[in-house]
Coordinates of C-alpha atoms in Angstrom, one line a residue:
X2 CA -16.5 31.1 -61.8
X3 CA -13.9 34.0 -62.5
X4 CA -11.4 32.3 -60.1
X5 CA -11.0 29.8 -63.1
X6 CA -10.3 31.4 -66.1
X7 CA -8.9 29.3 -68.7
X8 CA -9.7 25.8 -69.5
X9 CA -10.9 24.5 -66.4
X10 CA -13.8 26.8 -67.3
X11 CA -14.9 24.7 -69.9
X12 CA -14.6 21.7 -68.0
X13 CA -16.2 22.9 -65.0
X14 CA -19.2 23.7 -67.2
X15 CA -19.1 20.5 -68.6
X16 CA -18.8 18.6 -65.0
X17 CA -20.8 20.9 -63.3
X18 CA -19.9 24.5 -61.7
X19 CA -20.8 22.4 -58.3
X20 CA -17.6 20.9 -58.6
X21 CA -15.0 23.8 -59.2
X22 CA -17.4 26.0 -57.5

């Protein structure tokens, strides 16, 4: 979670922390 700070956060979130976990 902390290694994407910015807006790939957000997205992440919205995809799923699975995927940029």
């Amino acid at each position: 979670m902390a290694r994407y700070t910015g807006p790939k956060t957000k997205i992440a979130r919205k995809f799923g922390e699975a995927i940029f976990g």
